[in-house]
């Protein structure tokens, strides 16, 4: 996000991460540094392309595309991201490579195929690696979508953080896209998040329970989160290379230096249209909560971590099929009269309410959102397309189609017979 302070919902920072793979085999290609050098004639960590900037990540086979500055027009940004994806693919063609979507490579062996960024800021990555051994799926085989939302002061932070905490548990039920790792069905629709919540357990305070603590001011946040991280990392990082603000790995991270909260637990989708549609719905839902359209700010603040964490565990594993047994949680979203409901059905009710309140924000994305809600998360659509056949050829067939969806900015839809 920009250093200039924005008020709530005045602009958004969006980050999309993609894998670089061989065009034919779809095997991992760790060449982000060479891609950037080809363009800039030196090893750089980012390339400014106007509204979109290309960036490196921890591992050499991932490229991040992000808003250069906060943007308000999501439709325009979907087109900008698509244009940049085509440009990246054009440059990658000289390496016989292309970008591939989804939150995890289905066939990557992280123990053999992990190569960390060796250039600028590599001291940070090396320190991470020494502490956490960044070769597992949860470190080197994961691609996500990040949404940065601005706040101006403590009052706006409190309202935004309270709302985000309540929405986090059901995000996997609309965004899961990592069901296959190591050529197998993992049993999780969002296996990336299963790794995410466990890969720093050597220092539990870094991730906590993913759902952030009940902190509603800068002072509370530092006391409950950053001060604990500072204390716990000290024995592992005597040179003090790693800063608490980098280490905080909760599902939503407050950046008081920038005046933003970053949502980090969204699996990336098959194309920018899909990602931006999901973000539009999330933003609309957060507006609904922040503006107290369905439940008071006071009641939003009351929610402890544990009941939200229980829901989160279910949606990580079962996605939209997760059954939520918490009537009080449904009432947050204006849904009453239900003792239990699937997370997918809850999102359907949420869409109706948000569209009614903010039609201009939601209606441009109804086609994409209706595909997700009617045909399932991308993870479910991938599994249905694989139809239980996890051969190399069949996996590559499906993920090649996903790569085409990315190139042409098209939704991954099921064939008629696959829908049933």
Tab-separated table of C-alpha atoms in Angstrom:
chain	number	residue	atom	x	y	z
A	1	UNK	CA	0.000	0.000	0.000
A	2	UNK	CA	1.059	3.613	-0.492
A	3	UNK	CA	2.469	5.694	2.376
A	4	UNK	CA	-0.330	8.258	1.939
A	5	UNK	CA	-3.139	7.356	4.323
A	6	UNK	CA	-6.463	6.335	2.871
A	7	UNK	CA	-9.745	5.975	4.701
A	8	UNK	CA	-11.771	2.766	4.743
A	9	UNK	CA	-12.549	1.346	1.294
A	10	UNK	CA	-10.881	4.213	-0.621
A	11	UNK	CA	-8.469	1.889	-2.433
A	12	UNK	CA	-7.094	-1.640	-2.398
A	13	UNK	CA	-3.732	-3.290	-2.790
A	14	UNK	CA	-3.979	-6.618	-4.620
A	15	UNK	CA	-1.205	-9.202	-5.030
A	16	UNK	CA	-1.424	-12.285	-7.259
A	17	UNK	CA	1.204	-15.053	-7.175
A	18	UNK	CA	1.801	-17.471	-10.058
A	19	UNK	CA	4.092	-20.423	-10.777
A	20	UNK	CA	6.527	-20.535	-13.677
A	21	UNK	CA	6.428	-23.928	-15.386
A	22	UNK	CA	7.779	-25.605	-18.501
A	23	UNK	CA	5.327	-25.163	-21.374
A	24	UNK	CA	5.259	-28.835	-22.318
A	25	UNK	CA	5.820	-30.799	-19.116
A	26	UNK	CA	4.405	-28.190	-16.687
A	27	UNK	CA	7.372	-28.935	-14.421
A	28	UNK	CA	8.581	-26.164	-12.113
A	29	UNK	CA	11.001	-23.678	-13.730
A	30	UNK	CA	12.993	-21.656	-11.144
A	31	UNK	CA	13.852	-18.738	-13.424
A	32	UNK	CA	12.208	-15.610	-11.990
A	33	UNK	CA	15.599	-13.939	-11.628
A	34	UNK	CA	16.530	-14.708	-15.239
A	35	UNK	CA	13.146	-13.434	-16.426
A	36	UNK	CA	13.715	-10.132	-14.619
A	37	UNK	CA	17.303	-9.909	-15.863
A	38	UNK	CA	16.125	-10.427	-19.444
A	39	UNK	CA	13.925	-7.351	-19.103
A	40	UNK	CA	16.119	-5.048	-16.994
A	41	UNK	CA	19.625	-6.358	-17.831
A	42	UNK	CA	20.340	-6.996	-14.142
A	43	UNK	CA	19.047	-9.049	-11.259
A	44	UNK	CA	16.305	-6.947	-9.705
A	45	UNK	CA	13.519	-7.818	-7.285
A	46	UNK	CA	10.747	-5.856	-8.991
A	47	UNK	CA	9.789	-4.359	-12.343
A	48	UNK	CA	7.331	-1.466	-12.570
A	49	UNK	CA	4.846	-1.834	-15.436
A	50	UNK	CA	2.560	1.090	-14.683
A	51	UNK	CA	-0.467	0.080	-12.632
A	52	UNK	CA	1.050	-3.366	-12.044
A	53	UNK	CA	4.492	-4.231	-10.653
A	54	UNK	CA	6.174	-7.619	-11.099
A	55	UNK	CA	7.967	-8.894	-7.968
A	56	UNK	CA	10.054	-11.814	-6.809
A	57	UNK	CA	9.057	-14.114	-3.970
A	58	UNK	CA	10.855	-16.467	-1.567
A	59	UNK	CA	11.296	-19.126	-4.260
A	60	UNK	CA	12.619	-18.755	-7.795
A	61	UNK	CA	9.645	-20.275	-9.598
A	62	UNK	CA	7.057	-17.752	-8.354
A	63	UNK	CA	6.225	-14.335	-9.815
A	64	UNK	CA	4.011	-11.896	-7.967
A	65	UNK	CA	1.940	-9.298	-9.804
A	66	UNK	CA	0.724	-6.489	-7.555
A	67	UNK	CA	-0.938	-3.092	-7.730
A	68	UNK	CA	1.793	-0.471	-7.912
A	69	UNK	CA	-0.378	1.741	-5.712
A	70	UNK	CA	-3.826	1.303	-4.139
A	71	UNK	CA	-6.587	1.102	-6.725
A	72	UNK	CA	-10.364	1.452	-6.447
A	73	UNK	CA	-11.621	0.122	-9.802
A	74	UNK	CA	-11.523	-3.680	-9.598
A	75	UNK	CA	-12.818	-4.182	-13.142
A	76	UNK	CA	-9.971	-2.091	-14.515
A	77	UNK	CA	-7.453	-3.977	-12.391
A	78	UNK	CA	-8.721	-7.350	-13.638
A	79	UNK	CA	-7.912	-6.168	-17.161
A	80	UNK	CA	-4.548	-4.762	-16.071
A	81	UNK	CA	-3.553	-8.019	-14.394
A	82	UNK	CA	-4.618	-9.990	-17.464
A	83	UNK	CA	-2.566	-7.743	-19.747
A	84	UNK	CA	0.471	-8.251	-17.525
A	85	UNK	CA	-0.031	-12.018	-17.436
A	86	UNK	CA	0.045	-12.044	-21.237
A	87	UNK	CA	3.194	-9.920	-21.168
A	88	UNK	CA	4.918	-12.216	-18.659
A	89	UNK	CA	3.995	-15.234	-20.775
A	90	UNK	CA	5.376	-13.512	-23.865
A	91	UNK	CA	8.706	-13.002	-22.089
A	92	UNK	CA	8.674	-16.533	-20.673
A	93	UNK	CA	8.170	-18.037	-24.133
A	94	UNK	CA	11.893	-17.558	-24.813
A	95	UNK	CA	12.522	-19.893	-21.854
A	96	UNK	CA	9.939	-22.422	-23.130
A	97	UNK	CA	7.927	-21.522	-20.041
A	98	UNK	CA	4.613	-20.030	-18.967
A	99	UNK	CA	2.650	-19.053	-15.876
A	100	UNK	CA	0.368	-21.573	-14.186
A	101	UNK	CA	-2.395	-20.759	-11.673
A	102	UNK	CA	-3.804	-22.374	-8.505
A	103	UNK	CA	-2.375	-22.315	-5.003
A	104	UNK	CA	-0.136	-25.373	-5.301
A	105	UNK	CA	1.675	-27.280	-8.027
A	106	UNK	CA	0.087	-30.748	-8.114
A	107	UNK	CA	3.318	-32.610	-8.909
A	108	UNK	CA	6.174	-30.546	-7.440
A	109	UNK	CA	8.670	-32.299	-5.163
A	110	UNK	CA	9.694	-29.456	-2.830
A	111	UNK	CA	12.667	-31.384	-1.455
A	112	UNK	CA	14.228	-31.525	-4.922
A	113	UNK	CA	12.759	-28.507	-6.724
A	114	UNK	CA	13.014	-25.692	-4.174
A	115	UNK	CA	15.402	-22.886	-5.093
A	116	UNK	CA	15.359	-19.755	-2.932
A	117	UNK	CA	15.804	-16.225	-4.264
A	118	UNK	CA	19.622	-15.697	-4.182
A	119	UNK	CA	19.869	-11.964	-4.895
A	120	UNK	CA	18.655	-8.772	-3.181
A	121	UNK	CA	17.289	-9.346	0.366
A	122	UNK	CA	18.488	-12.949	0.306
A	123	UNK	CA	19.817	-12.541	3.880
A	124	UNK	CA	16.182	-12.411	4.994
A	125	UNK	CA	15.301	-15.548	3.019
A	126	UNK	CA	18.409	-17.362	4.277
A	127	UNK	CA	17.495	-16.569	7.873
A	128	UNK	CA	13.958	-17.862	7.334
A	129	UNK	CA	15.417	-21.018	5.814
A	130	UNK	CA	17.787	-21.650	8.732
A	131	UNK	CA	14.962	-21.371	11.242
A	132	UNK	CA	12.107	-23.043	9.382
A	133	UNK	CA	13.693	-25.132	6.581
A	134	UNK	CA	11.731	-23.581	3.722
A	135	UNK	CA	11.724	-26.676	1.497
A	136	UNK	CA	8.327	-28.113	2.351
A	137	UNK	CA	5.065	-27.637	0.471
A	138	UNK	CA	3.984	-24.978	2.972
A	139	UNK	CA	6.959	-22.791	2.107
A	140	UNK	CA	7.931	-23.402	-1.486
A	141	UNK	CA	4.765	-24.726	-3.114
A	142	UNK	CA	2.069	-22.188	-2.441
A	143	UNK	CA	0.581	-19.292	-4.360
A	144	UNK	CA	-1.952	-16.928	-2.868
A	145	UNK	CA	-3.963	-13.787	-3.452
A	146	UNK	CA	-3.447	-10.964	-0.973
A	147	UNK	CA	-5.907	-8.142	-0.354
A	148	UNK	CA	-4.717	-4.990	1.411
A	149	UNK	CA	-7.444	-2.786	2.883
A	150	UNK	CA	-6.713	0.717	4.220
A	151	UNK	CA	-7.520	2.298	7.568
A	152	UNK	CA	-6.808	5.872	8.624
A	153	UNK	CA	-6.631	5.730	12.425
A	154	UNK	CA	-7.306	3.516	15.437
A	155	UNK	CA	-11.068	3.875	15.139
A	156	UNK	CA	-11.067	2.709	11.520
A	157	UNK	CA	-8.588	-0.046	12.346
A	158	UNK	CA	-10.850	-1.367	15.099
A	159	UNK	CA	-13.890	-1.550	12.828
A	160	UNK	CA	-11.995	-3.131	9.943
A	161	UNK	CA	-10.129	-5.662	12.087
A	162	UNK	CA	-13.311	-6.719	13.885
A	163	UNK	CA	-15.039	-7.357	10.558
A	164	UNK	CA	-12.104	-9.175	8.945
A	165	UNK	CA	-11.759	-11.572	11.898
A	166	UNK	CA	-15.337	-12.728	11.334
A	167	UNK	CA	-14.953	-13.256	7.594
A	168	UNK	CA	-11.642	-15.164	7.643
A	169	UNK	CA	-13.084	-18.564	8.699
A	170	UNK	CA	-15.229	-18.935	5.574
A	171	UNK	CA	-12.760	-17.667	2.967
A	172	UNK	CA	-11.524	-21.189	2.065
A	173	UNK	CA	-15.145	-22.072	1.261
A	174	UNK	CA	-15.069	-19.699	-1.691
A	175	UNK	CA	-11.367	-19.623	-2.633
A	176	UNK	CA	-9.857	-23.099	-2.030
A	177	UNK	CA	-7.722	-24.230	-4.982
A	178	UNK	CA	-5.097	-26.623	-3.596
A	179	UNK	CA	-6.565	-30.137	-3.379
A	180	UNK	CA	-3.770	-32.061	-5.128
A	181	UNK	CA	-0.138	-32.288	-4.007
A	182	UNK	CA	2.460	-34.885	-4.868
A	183	UNK	CA	0.127	-36.291	-7.512
A	184	UNK	CA	-2.487	-37.274	-4.925
A	185	UNK	CA	-5.789	-36.067	-3.561
A	186	UNK	CA	-4.735	-34.627	-0.194
A	187	UNK	CA	-8.161	-34.965	1.406
A	188	UNK	CA	-8.196	-31.179	1.848
A	189	UNK	CA	-9.726	-28.710	-0.571
A	190	UNK	CA	-7.312	-26.113	0.811
A	191	UNK	CA	-4.161	-28.057	1.611
A	192	UNK	CA	-2.095	-24.869	1.250
A	193	UNK	CA	-3.745	-23.463	4.369
A	194	UNK	CA	-3.293	-26.727	6.246
A	195	UNK	CA	0.448	-26.318	5.682
A	196	UNK	CA	0.265	-22.572	6.268
A	197	UNK	CA	-1.049	-22.968	9.808
A	198	UNK	CA	1.603	-25.543	10.713
A	199	UNK	CA	4.817	-24.581	8.942
A	200	UNK	CA	6.032	-22.184	11.668
A	201	UNK	CA	5.027	-24.234	14.702
A	202	UNK	CA	8.606	-24.119	16.016
A	203	UNK	CA	7.608	-20.570	17.065
A	204	UNK	CA	3.818	-20.767	17.617
A	205	UNK	CA	3.298	-17.040	18.232
A	206	UNK	CA	4.120	-16.206	14.603
A	207	UNK	CA	0.918	-17.710	13.215
A	208	UNK	CA	-1.169	-18.206	16.336
A	209	UNK	CA	-4.426	-19.870	15.336
A	210	UNK	CA	-4.473	-17.928	12.037
A	211	UNK	CA	-7.553	-16.004	13.224
A	212	UNK	CA	-6.044	-12.876	14.853
A	213	UNK	CA	-6.453	-11.974	18.497
A	214	UNK	CA	-9.147	-9.563	19.699
A	215	UNK	CA	-6.994	-6.477	19.191
A	216	UNK	CA	-8.822	-3.261	18.353
A	217	UNK	CA	-6.119	-0.599	18.683
A	218	UNK	CA	-2.475	-0.207	17.723
A	219	UNK	CA	-1.465	-0.518	21.368
A	220	UNK	CA	-3.483	-3.724	21.878
A	221	UNK	CA	-2.149	-5.229	18.673
A	222	UNK	CA	1.471	-4.620	19.619
A	223	UNK	CA	0.923	-5.984	23.123
A	224	UNK	CA	-0.927	-9.131	22.049
A	225	UNK	CA	0.962	-9.932	18.843
A	226	UNK	CA	4.110	-8.002	17.913
A	227	UNK	CA	5.627	-7.909	21.412
A	228	UNK	CA	5.200	-11.687	21.740
A	229	UNK	CA	6.775	-12.277	18.343
A	230	UNK	CA	9.739	-10.029	19.228
A	231	UNK	CA	10.342	-12.006	22.415
A	232	UNK	CA	9.952	-15.437	20.829
A	233	UNK	CA	12.089	-14.851	17.718
A	234	UNK	CA	15.074	-13.420	19.635
A	235	UNK	CA	16.806	-16.761	20.433
A	236	UNK	CA	16.483	-17.853	16.786
A	237	UNK	CA	17.618	-14.580	15.194
A	238	UNK	CA	20.509	-13.107	17.228
A	239	UNK	CA	21.453	-10.710	14.403
A	240	UNK	CA	17.905	-9.283	14.438
A	241	UNK	CA	17.496	-9.633	10.674
A	242	UNK	CA	13.807	-10.552	10.847
A	243	UNK	CA	11.313	-7.903	11.909
A	244	UNK	CA	8.074	-8.775	13.767
A	245	UNK	CA	5.974	-7.121	11.071
A	246	UNK	CA	7.436	-9.561	8.501
A	247	UNK	CA	7.092	-12.567	10.786
A	248	UNK	CA	3.448	-12.103	11.724
A	249	UNK	CA	1.668	-14.817	9.736
A	250	UNK	CA	-1.905	-14.578	10.896
A	251	UNK	CA	-4.633	-14.740	8.300
A	252	UNK	CA	-4.881	-10.950	8.397
A	253	UNK	CA	-1.914	-8.763	9.276
A	254	UNK	CA	-2.055	-5.177	10.513
A	255	UNK	CA	0.544	-2.850	9.012
A	256	UNK	CA	0.371	0.314	11.096
A	257	UNK	CA	3.300	1.817	9.193
A	258	UNK	CA	1.206	1.699	6.007
A	259	UNK	CA	-2.259	2.006	7.486
A	260	UNK	CA	-3.519	-1.280	6.045
A	261	UNK	CA	-4.628	-4.786	6.945
A	262	UNK	CA	-3.506	-7.552	4.605
A	263	UNK	CA	-5.684	-10.644	4.146
A	264	UNK	CA	-3.326	-13.514	3.300
A	265	UNK	CA	-5.336	-16.736	3.324
A	266	UNK	CA	-6.891	-16.684	-0.136
A	267	UNK	CA	-5.798	-19.409	-2.545
A	268	UNK	CA	-5.191	-17.930	-5.981
A	269	UNK	CA	-7.751	-18.765	-8.679
A	270	UNK	CA	-7.566	-19.709	-12.358
A	271	UNK	CA	-7.691	-16.164	-13.749
A	272	UNK	CA	-7.811	-12.518	-12.614
A	273	UNK	CA	-11.574	-12.333	-13.227
A	274	UNK	CA	-12.116	-15.088	-10.673
A	275	UNK	CA	-9.781	-13.534	-8.109
A	276	UNK	CA	-11.212	-10.050	-8.463
A	277	UNK	CA	-14.782	-11.365	-8.280
A	278	UNK	CA	-14.002	-13.033	-4.964
A	279	UNK	CA	-12.280	-9.874	-3.721
A	280	UNK	CA	-15.290	-7.768	-4.741
A	281	UNK	CA	-17.583	-10.002	-2.688
A	282	UNK	CA	-15.229	-9.929	0.303
A	283	UNK	CA	-14.973	-6.137	0.129
A	284	UNK	CA	-18.760	-5.840	-0.116
A	285	UNK	CA	-19.183	-8.122	2.893
A	286	UNK	CA	-16.639	-6.131	4.903
A	287	UNK	CA	-18.449	-2.894	4.005
A	288	UNK	CA	-21.669	-4.489	5.239
A	289	UNK	CA	-20.087	-5.370	8.584
A	290	UNK	CA	-18.075	-2.180	9.063
A	291	UNK	CA	-21.184	-0.092	8.363
A	292	UNK	CA	-23.154	-2.215	10.877
A	293	UNK	CA	-25.829	-3.128	8.341
A	294	UNK	CA	-26.471	-6.544	9.895
A	295	UNK	CA	-24.756	-6.615	13.295
A	296	UNK	CA	-23.357	-3.974	15.644
A	297	UNK	CA	-19.660	-3.197	15.950
A	298	UNK	CA	-19.923	-4.045	19.652
A	299	UNK	CA	-21.219	-7.537	18.872
A	300	UNK	CA	-18.524	-8.051	16.237
A	301	UNK	CA	-15.832	-7.334	18.821
A	302	UNK	CA	-17.127	-10.005	21.199
A	303	UNK	CA	-16.083	-12.998	19.121
A	304	UNK	CA	-13.204	-15.002	20.602
A	305	UNK	CA	-10.674	-16.885	18.479
A	306	UNK	CA	-11.758	-20.446	19.283
A	307	UNK	CA	-15.256	-20.601	17.712
A	308	UNK	CA	-13.910	-18.899	14.589
A	309	UNK	CA	-10.953	-21.293	14.512
A	310	UNK	CA	-13.305	-24.303	14.638
A	311	UNK	CA	-15.128	-23.078	11.519
A	312	UNK	CA	-11.819	-22.325	9.799
A	313	UNK	CA	-10.587	-25.903	10.316
A	314	UNK	CA	-13.724	-27.255	8.681
A	315	UNK	CA	-13.537	-24.993	5.621
A	316	UNK	CA	-9.835	-25.729	5.087
A	317	UNK	CA	-10.675	-29.408	4.763
A	318	UNK	CA	-14.125	-29.400	3.197
A	319	UNK	CA	-14.357	-25.977	1.531
A	320	UNK	CA	-17.902	-25.087	0.512
A	321	UNK	CA	-19.116	-28.482	1.776
A	322	UNK	CA	-18.090	-27.728	5.382
A	323	UNK	CA	-21.072	-27.926	7.726
A	324	UNK	CA	-21.136	-25.061	10.215
A	325	UNK	CA	-23.047	-25.728	13.454
A	326	UNK	CA	-23.137	-22.233	14.911
A	327	UNK	CA	-26.398	-20.294	14.668
A	328	UNK	CA	-24.805	-17.231	16.289
A	329	UNK	CA	-22.253	-17.116	13.477
A	330	UNK	CA	-24.992	-17.144	10.828
A	331	UNK	CA	-26.672	-14.194	12.529
A	332	UNK	CA	-23.552	-12.070	11.945
A	333	UNK	CA	-24.481	-12.197	8.270
A	334	UNK	CA	-28.204	-11.673	8.784
A	335	UNK	CA	-29.069	-15.355	8.366
A	336	UNK	CA	-31.460	-16.641	11.021
A	337	UNK	CA	-33.493	-19.772	11.648
A	338	UNK	CA	-30.659	-22.220	10.912
A	339	UNK	CA	-28.924	-24.495	13.414
A	340	UNK	CA	-26.515	-25.723	10.756
A	341	UNK	CA	-25.660	-24.822	7.173
A	342	UNK	CA	-22.930	-25.563	4.663
A	343	UNK	CA	-20.373	-22.835	4.134
A	344	UNK	CA	-21.306	-22.748	0.449
A	345	UNK	CA	-24.967	-22.113	1.250
A	346	UNK	CA	-23.922	-19.391	3.689
A	347	UNK	CA	-21.936	-17.674	0.937
A	348	UNK	CA	-25.037	-17.854	-1.268
A	349	UNK	CA	-27.030	-15.992	1.391
A	350	UNK	CA	-24.206	-13.495	1.839
A	351	UNK	CA	-24.088	-12.769	-1.894
A	352	UNK	CA	-27.818	-11.947	-1.936
A	353	UNK	CA	-27.485	-9.522	0.966
A	354	UNK	CA	-24.320	-7.817	-0.267
A	355	UNK	CA	-25.699	-7.432	-3.796
A	356	UNK	CA	-28.827	-5.796	-2.391
A	357	UNK	CA	-26.781	-3.341	-0.298
A	358	UNK	CA	-23.995	-2.620	-2.812
A	359	UNK	CA	-25.309	-3.566	-6.272
A	360	UNK	CA	-22.786	-1.459	-8.201
A	361	UNK	CA	-19.912	-3.288	-6.486
A	362	UNK	CA	-21.251	-6.805	-7.014
A	363	UNK	CA	-23.226	-6.908	-10.257
A	364	UNK	CA	-20.164	-6.718	-12.567
A	365	UNK	CA	-18.975	-9.990	-11.002
A	366	UNK	CA	-22.183	-12.018	-10.816
A	367	UNK	CA	-21.245	-14.321	-13.707
A	368	UNK	CA	-17.999	-15.372	-12.013
A	369	UNK	CA	-19.512	-15.577	-8.528
A	370	UNK	CA	-22.443	-17.678	-9.719
A	371	UNK	CA	-20.047	-20.153	-11.361
A	372	UNK	CA	-18.132	-20.489	-8.087
A	373	UNK	CA	-21.266	-20.850	-5.975
A	374	UNK	CA	-23.061	-23.231	-8.356
A	375	UNK	CA	-20.134	-25.381	-9.568
A	376	UNK	CA	-17.995	-25.208	-6.439
A	377	UNK	CA	-14.639	-23.838	-5.421
A	378	UNK	CA	-11.833	-24.202	-7.932
A	379	UNK	CA	-10.532	-27.067	-5.774
A	380	UNK	CA	-13.830	-28.926	-6.179
A	381	UNK	CA	-13.934	-28.236	-9.908
A	382	UNK	CA	-10.382	-29.567	-10.289
A	383	UNK	CA	-11.225	-32.770	-8.400
A	384	UNK	CA	-14.385	-33.314	-10.450
A	385	UNK	CA	-12.408	-32.824	-13.656
A	386	UNK	CA	-9.759	-35.319	-12.546
A	387	UNK	CA	-12.561	-37.809	-11.767
A	388	UNK	CA	-10.351	-39.821	-9.433
A	389	UNK	CA	-7.612	-40.404	-12.022
A	390	UNK	CA	-4.305	-39.029	-10.694
A	391	UNK	CA	-2.009	-40.124	-13.478
A	392	UNK	CA	0.635	-37.703	-14.720
A	393	UNK	CA	-1.158	-37.343	-18.050
A	394	UNK	CA	-4.552	-36.626	-16.525
A	395	UNK	CA	-3.215	-34.112	-14.000
A	396	UNK	CA	-1.291	-32.314	-16.735
A	397	UNK	CA	-4.376	-32.293	-18.950
A	398	UNK	CA	-6.422	-30.478	-16.296
A	399	UNK	CA	-3.662	-28.075	-15.266
A	400	UNK	CA	-2.873	-27.265	-18.892
A	401	UNK	CA	-6.494	-26.194	-19.256
A	402	UNK	CA	-6.124	-24.101	-16.101
A	403	UNK	CA	-3.062	-22.436	-17.629
A	404	UNK	CA	-5.136	-21.617	-20.705
A	405	UNK	CA	-7.787	-20.091	-18.437
A	406	UNK	CA	-5.095	-17.848	-16.985
A	407	UNK	CA	-3.789	-16.822	-20.391
A	408	UNK	CA	-7.253	-15.960	-21.719
A	409	UNK	CA	-8.786	-14.724	-18.437
A	410	UNK	CA	-11.558	-17.316	-18.533
A	411	UNK	CA	-13.308	-19.236	-15.774
A	412	UNK	CA	-12.616	-22.961	-15.383
A	413	UNK	CA	-16.058	-24.483	-15.873
A	414	UNK	CA	-17.186	-28.066	-15.589
A	415	UNK	CA	-18.556	-30.000	-18.533
A	416	UNK	CA	-22.269	-30.784	-18.264
A	417	UNK	CA	-21.669	-34.386	-17.173
A	418	UNK	CA	-19.134	-33.285	-14.527
A	419	UNK	CA	-21.667	-31.082	-12.762
A	420	UNK	CA	-23.664	-34.056	-11.565
